[in-house]
PDB file of C-alpha atoms in Angstrom:
ATOM      1  CA  MET U   1       6.095  -6.281 -86.502  1.00  0.00           C
ATOM      2  CA  THR U   2       6.768  -9.710 -87.889  1.00  0.00           C
ATOM      3  CA  ALA U   3       4.480 -12.679 -87.671  1.00  0.00           C
ATOM      4  CA  HIS U   4       5.697 -15.616 -85.699  1.00  0.00           C
ATOM      5  CA  ALA U   5       5.043 -19.254 -86.638  1.00  0.00           C
ATOM      6  CA  PRO U   6       3.026 -21.239 -84.069  1.00  0.00           C
ATOM      7  CA  ALA U   7       5.272 -22.772 -81.369  1.00  0.00           C
ATOM      8  CA  THR U   8       5.575 -26.455 -81.639  1.00  0.00           C
ATOM      9  CA  GLY U   9       5.565 -28.718 -78.638  1.00  0.00           C
ATOM     10  CA  CYS U  10       7.935 -31.390 -77.506  1.00  0.00           C
ATOM     11  CA  LEU U  11       4.946 -33.945 -77.983  1.00  0.00           C
ATOM     12  CA  ASP U  12       4.121 -32.867 -81.531  1.00  0.00           C
ATOM     13  CA  GLY U  13       3.156 -36.017 -83.416  1.00  0.00           C
ATOM     14  CA  VAL U  14       2.154 -38.060 -80.446  1.00  0.00           C
ATOM     15  CA  ARG U  15      -1.368 -39.262 -80.529  1.00  0.00           C
ATOM     16  CA  VAL U  16      -3.148 -39.591 -77.174  1.00  0.00           C
ATOM     17  CA  LEU U  17      -6.581 -41.381 -76.746  1.00  0.00           C
ATOM     18  CA  ASP U  18      -8.233 -39.979 -73.591  1.00  0.00           C
ATOM     19  CA  LEU U  19     -10.814 -42.316 -72.054  1.00  0.00           C
ATOM     20  CA  SER U  20     -10.753 -40.559 -68.677  1.00  0.00           C
ATOM     21  CA  ARG U  21     -13.268 -38.326 -66.863  1.00  0.00           C
ATOM     22  CA  ILE U  22     -13.695 -35.977 -63.989  1.00  0.00           C
ATOM     23  CA  LEU U  23     -10.200 -34.579 -62.971  1.00  0.00           C
ATOM     24  CA  SER U  24      -7.071 -36.637 -62.753  1.00  0.00           C
ATOM     25  CA  GLY U  25      -7.156 -38.041 -66.325  1.00  0.00           C
ATOM     26  CA  PRO U  26      -8.497 -35.081 -68.122  1.00  0.00           C
ATOM     27  CA  PHE U  27      -5.963 -32.823 -66.385  1.00  0.00           C
ATOM     28  CA  CYS U  28      -3.147 -35.164 -67.384  1.00  0.00           C
ATOM     29  CA  THR U  29      -4.179 -35.283 -71.015  1.00  0.00           C
ATOM     30  CA  ALA U  30      -4.743 -31.455 -71.035  1.00  0.00           C
ATOM     31  CA  LEU U  31      -1.172 -31.124 -70.020  1.00  0.00           C
ATOM     32  CA  LEU U  32       0.028 -33.405 -72.752  1.00  0.00           C
ATOM     33  CA  GLY U  33      -2.074 -31.346 -75.226  1.00  0.00           C
ATOM     34  CA  ASP U  34      -0.424 -28.235 -73.828  1.00  0.00           C
ATOM     35  CA  HIS U  35       2.821 -29.682 -75.059  1.00  0.00           C
ATOM     36  CA  GLY U  36       1.665 -30.398 -78.621  1.00  0.00           C
ATOM     37  CA  ALA U  37       0.184 -33.970 -78.364  1.00  0.00           C
ATOM     38  CA  ASP U  38      -2.912 -34.663 -80.409  1.00  0.00           C
ATOM     39  CA  VAL U  39      -5.561 -35.648 -77.774  1.00  0.00           C
ATOM     40  CA  VAL U  40      -8.882 -37.260 -78.617  1.00  0.00           C
ATOM     41  CA  LYS U  41     -11.232 -37.382 -75.700  1.00  0.00           C
ATOM     42  CA  VAL U  42     -13.865 -40.117 -75.846  1.00  0.00           C
ATOM     43  CA  GLU U  43     -17.072 -39.372 -73.925  1.00  0.00           C
ATOM     44  CA  SER U  44     -20.168 -41.606 -73.431  1.00  0.00           C
ATOM     45  CA  PRO U  45     -23.357 -40.364 -74.824  1.00  0.00           C
ATOM     46  CA  ASP U  46     -24.083 -38.679 -71.381  1.00  0.00           C
ATOM     47  CA  GLY U  47     -20.765 -36.747 -71.649  1.00  0.00           C
ATOM     48  CA  ASP U  48     -18.134 -36.251 -68.940  1.00  0.00           C
ATOM     49  CA  ASP U  49     -19.940 -35.408 -65.608  1.00  0.00           C
ATOM     50  CA  THR U  50     -17.748 -32.310 -65.215  1.00  0.00           C
ATOM     51  CA  ARG U  51     -19.755 -30.720 -68.188  1.00  0.00           C
ATOM     52  CA  ARG U  52     -22.345 -29.987 -65.538  1.00  0.00           C
ATOM     53  CA  PHE U  53     -20.066 -29.047 -62.620  1.00  0.00           C
ATOM     54  CA  GLY U  54     -20.889 -25.335 -62.076  1.00  0.00           C
ATOM     55  CA  PRO U  55     -21.488 -22.434 -61.870  1.00  0.00           C
ATOM     56  CA  PRO U  56     -19.634 -20.885 -63.450  1.00  0.00           C
ATOM     57  CA  PHE U  57     -20.602 -21.723 -66.996  1.00  0.00           C
ATOM     58  CA  VAL U  58     -19.392 -20.282 -70.341  1.00  0.00           C
ATOM     59  CA  ALA U  59     -21.893 -20.856 -73.260  1.00  0.00           C
ATOM     60  CA  GLY U  60     -23.519 -23.629 -71.225  1.00  0.00           C
ATOM     61  CA  GLU U  61     -20.188 -25.451 -70.469  1.00  0.00           C
ATOM     62  CA  ALA U  62     -18.811 -25.560 -66.963  1.00  0.00           C
ATOM     63  CA  THR U  63     -15.573 -23.917 -66.722  1.00  0.00           C
ATOM     64  CA  TYR U  64     -14.173 -26.864 -64.696  1.00  0.00           C
ATOM     65  CA  PHE U  65     -14.859 -28.942 -67.787  1.00  0.00           C
ATOM     66  CA  LEU U  66     -13.272 -26.452 -70.185  1.00  0.00           C
ATOM     67  CA  SER U  67     -10.161 -26.010 -68.059  1.00  0.00           C
ATOM     68  CA  CYS U  68      -9.385 -29.644 -67.869  1.00  0.00           C
ATOM     69  CA  ASN U  69     -10.308 -30.510 -71.591  1.00  0.00           C
ATOM     70  CA  ARG U  70      -8.561 -27.726 -73.523  1.00  0.00           C
ATOM     71  CA  ASN U  71      -6.498 -28.731 -76.454  1.00  0.00           C
ATOM     72  CA  LYS U  72      -8.687 -31.712 -77.320  1.00  0.00           C
ATOM     73  CA  ARG U  73     -10.822 -33.038 -79.959  1.00  0.00           C
ATOM     74  CA  SER U  74     -13.755 -35.141 -78.963  1.00  0.00           C
ATOM     75  CA  VAL U  75     -15.865 -38.030 -80.011  1.00  0.00           C
ATOM     76  CA  VAL U  76     -18.910 -39.626 -78.459  1.00  0.00           C
ATOM     77  CA  LEU U  77     -18.782 -43.507 -78.222  1.00  0.00           C
ATOM     78  CA  ASN U  78     -20.771 -45.940 -76.349  1.00  0.00           C
ATOM     79  CA  PHE U  79     -18.347 -48.696 -75.293  1.00  0.00           C
ATOM     80  CA  LYS U  80     -21.195 -51.248 -75.039  1.00  0.00           C
ATOM     81  CA  ASP U  81     -22.273 -50.684 -78.639  1.00  0.00           C
ATOM     82  CA  PRO U  82     -20.646 -53.142 -81.046  1.00  0.00           C
ATOM     83  CA  GLY U  83     -20.046 -50.435 -83.705  1.00  0.00           C
ATOM     84  CA  ASP U  84     -18.665 -47.916 -81.221  1.00  0.00           C
ATOM     85  CA  HIS U  85     -16.563 -50.634 -79.657  1.00  0.00           C
ATOM     86  CA  ALA U  86     -14.943 -51.285 -83.108  1.00  0.00           C
ATOM     87  CA  THR U  87     -14.408 -47.639 -83.684  1.00  0.00           C
ATOM     88  CA  LEU U  88     -12.691 -47.382 -80.175  1.00  0.00           C
ATOM     89  CA  LEU U  89     -10.360 -50.305 -81.016  1.00  0.00           C
ATOM     90  CA  GLU U  90      -9.392 -48.460 -84.339  1.00  0.00           C
ATOM     91  CA  LEU U  91      -8.650 -45.324 -82.449  1.00  0.00           C
ATOM     92  CA  ALA U  92      -6.345 -47.355 -80.020  1.00  0.00           C
ATOM     93  CA  ALA U  93      -4.673 -49.050 -83.033  1.00  0.00           C
ATOM     94  CA  ARG U  94      -3.590 -45.489 -84.292  1.00  0.00           C
ATOM     95  CA  ALA U  95      -2.754 -44.048 -80.831  1.00  0.00           C
ATOM     96  CA  ASP U  96       0.632 -43.860 -79.167  1.00  0.00           C
ATOM     97  CA  VAL U  97      -0.822 -43.394 -75.556  1.00  0.00           C
ATOM     98  CA  LEU U  98      -4.053 -44.450 -74.022  1.00  0.00           C
ATOM     99  CA  VAL U  99      -5.070 -42.840 -70.623  1.00  0.00           C
ATOM    100  CA  GLU U 100      -8.024 -44.090 -68.566  1.00  0.00           C
ATOM    101  CA  ASN U 101      -9.208 -43.580 -65.072  1.00  0.00           C
ATOM    102  CA  PHE U 102     -11.928 -46.094 -64.556  1.00  0.00           C
ATOM    103  CA  ARG U 103     -12.184 -48.296 -61.460  1.00  0.00           C
ATOM    104  CA  PRO U 104      -9.803 -51.185 -61.848  1.00  0.00           C
ATOM    105  CA  GLY U 105     -11.266 -53.990 -64.075  1.00  0.00           C
ATOM    106  CA  THR U 106     -13.748 -51.820 -65.959  1.00  0.00           C
ATOM    107  CA  LEU U 107     -11.896 -51.899 -69.351  1.00  0.00           C
ATOM    108  CA  GLU U 108     -11.315 -55.673 -68.980  1.00  0.00           C
ATOM    109  CA  LYS U 109     -15.219 -56.003 -68.460  1.00  0.00           C
ATOM    110  CA  LEU U 110     -15.789 -54.062 -71.508  1.00  0.00           C
ATOM    111  CA  GLY U 111     -13.381 -56.233 -73.646  1.00  0.00           C
ATOM    112  CA  LEU U 112     -10.843 -53.431 -73.799  1.00  0.00           C
ATOM    113  CA  GLY U 113      -8.163 -54.515 -71.334  1.00  0.00           C
ATOM    114  CA  PRO U 114      -4.309 -54.200 -72.111  1.00  0.00           C
ATOM    115  CA  ASP U 115      -4.328 -57.701 -73.773  1.00  0.00           C
ATOM    116  CA  VAL U 116      -6.832 -56.645 -76.275  1.00  0.00           C
ATOM    117  CA  LEU U 117      -5.461 -53.255 -76.790  1.00  0.00           C
ATOM    118  CA  HIS U 118      -1.872 -54.570 -77.222  1.00  0.00           C
ATOM    119  CA  ALA U 119      -3.086 -57.201 -79.721  1.00  0.00           C
ATOM    120  CA  ARG U 120      -4.180 -54.338 -81.876  1.00  0.00           C
ATOM    121  CA  ASN U 121      -1.317 -51.960 -81.099  1.00  0.00           C
ATOM    122  CA  PRO U 122       1.781 -53.631 -79.490  1.00  0.00           C
ATOM    123  CA  GLY U 123       3.542 -50.334 -78.930  1.00  0.00           C
ATOM    124  CA  LEU U 124       0.602 -48.531 -77.168  1.00  0.00           C
ATOM    125  CA  VAL U 125       1.555 -46.940 -73.826  1.00  0.00           C
ATOM    126  CA  ILE U 126      -1.354 -47.441 -71.403  1.00  0.00           C
ATOM    127  CA  CYS U 127      -1.558 -45.073 -68.388  1.00  0.00           C
ATOM    128  CA  ARG U 128      -4.242 -46.358 -65.850  1.00  0.00           C
ATOM    129  CA  ILE U 129      -4.893 -43.777 -63.149  1.00  0.00           C
ATOM    130  CA  SER U 130      -6.634 -44.911 -59.937  1.00  0.00           C
ATOM    131  CA  GLY U 131      -6.818 -43.672 -56.427  1.00  0.00           C
ATOM    132  CA  PHE U 132      -5.697 -46.942 -54.767  1.00  0.00           C
ATOM    133  CA  GLY U 133      -4.015 -48.792 -57.468  1.00  0.00           C
ATOM    134  CA  GLN U 134      -4.988 -51.635 -59.812  1.00  0.00           C
ATOM    135  CA  ALA U 135      -4.595 -54.317 -57.102  1.00  0.00           C
ATOM    136  CA  GLY U 136      -4.873 -54.661 -53.373  1.00  0.00           C
ATOM    137  CA  PRO U 137      -7.526 -54.358 -50.769  1.00  0.00           C
ATOM    138  CA  TRP U 138      -8.803 -50.803 -51.641  1.00  0.00           C
ATOM    139  CA  ARG U 139      -8.572 -50.943 -55.482  1.00  0.00           C
ATOM    140  CA  GLU U 140     -12.339 -50.656 -55.708  1.00  0.00           C
ATOM    141  CA  ARG U 141     -12.616 -47.533 -53.799  1.00  0.00           C
ATOM    142  CA  PRO U 142     -12.972 -44.286 -55.636  1.00  0.00           C
ATOM    143  CA  GLY U 143     -10.061 -41.865 -55.175  1.00  0.00           C
ATOM    144  CA  TYR U 144     -11.686 -38.403 -54.872  1.00  0.00           C
ATOM    145  CA  ASP U 145      -9.803 -35.595 -53.487  1.00  0.00           C
ATOM    146  CA  LEU U 146     -11.828 -35.211 -50.242  1.00  0.00           C
ATOM    147  CA  ALA U 147     -11.345 -38.981 -49.455  1.00  0.00           C
ATOM    148  CA  VAL U 148      -7.569 -38.625 -49.943  1.00  0.00           C
ATOM    149  CA  GLN U 149      -7.412 -35.549 -47.823  1.00  0.00           C
ATOM    150  CA  GLY U 150      -9.371 -37.250 -44.983  1.00  0.00           C
ATOM    151  CA  LEU U 151      -7.122 -40.472 -45.206  1.00  0.00           C
ATOM    152  CA  SER U 152      -3.929 -38.487 -45.170  1.00  0.00           C
ATOM    153  CA  GLY U 153      -5.047 -36.251 -42.142  1.00  0.00           C
ATOM    154  CA  LEU U 154      -4.998 -33.054 -44.221  1.00  0.00           C
TER     155      LEU U 154
END
C-alpha cells in the first residue's frame, strides 16, 4: 500500500473572507472550501445563530452549523469595535473574495461597503447574497426558505 499526497483543489491559493451567517452564505463558502479555498469565517461575539440550531448536537455544536461551516478557520470580530473594524479591513485587504449575506445596506452602515473595501483591495471580488436583491421594493425583506416557498407557490 502506498501513501497518497493530499488532493489539491482547483481553488488552492484563493483566500475567502466569509462574513455570512445562517445558510446561503455559509453553504456557498463551504463549497469554496471543499474545492481548496482558504476560508476565514468572521463571526460576531454572539456567534452564528446556527450554532444553536438543534438538536442534533455534536460536542455542543449544532450539526446544521458544522455541515455549513466545514473547511473553515474562524475569528470573532465585533464590526462596531474600532480595533476589530481595522482587523476586518486588514483581512479584506489580503482576501481574494468576500462573501456576505446581510440585509442590503448593512455593510455600508458599518463603514464596510464596496467603496471602502475596494479602496483597500481593488481586486477583491465581493459576493452579496440576498433574498430579493440589493435594490428594489423588496430589498429589505429577509429571504428565508419558507418565505420563498410560499411566494413561489411551492
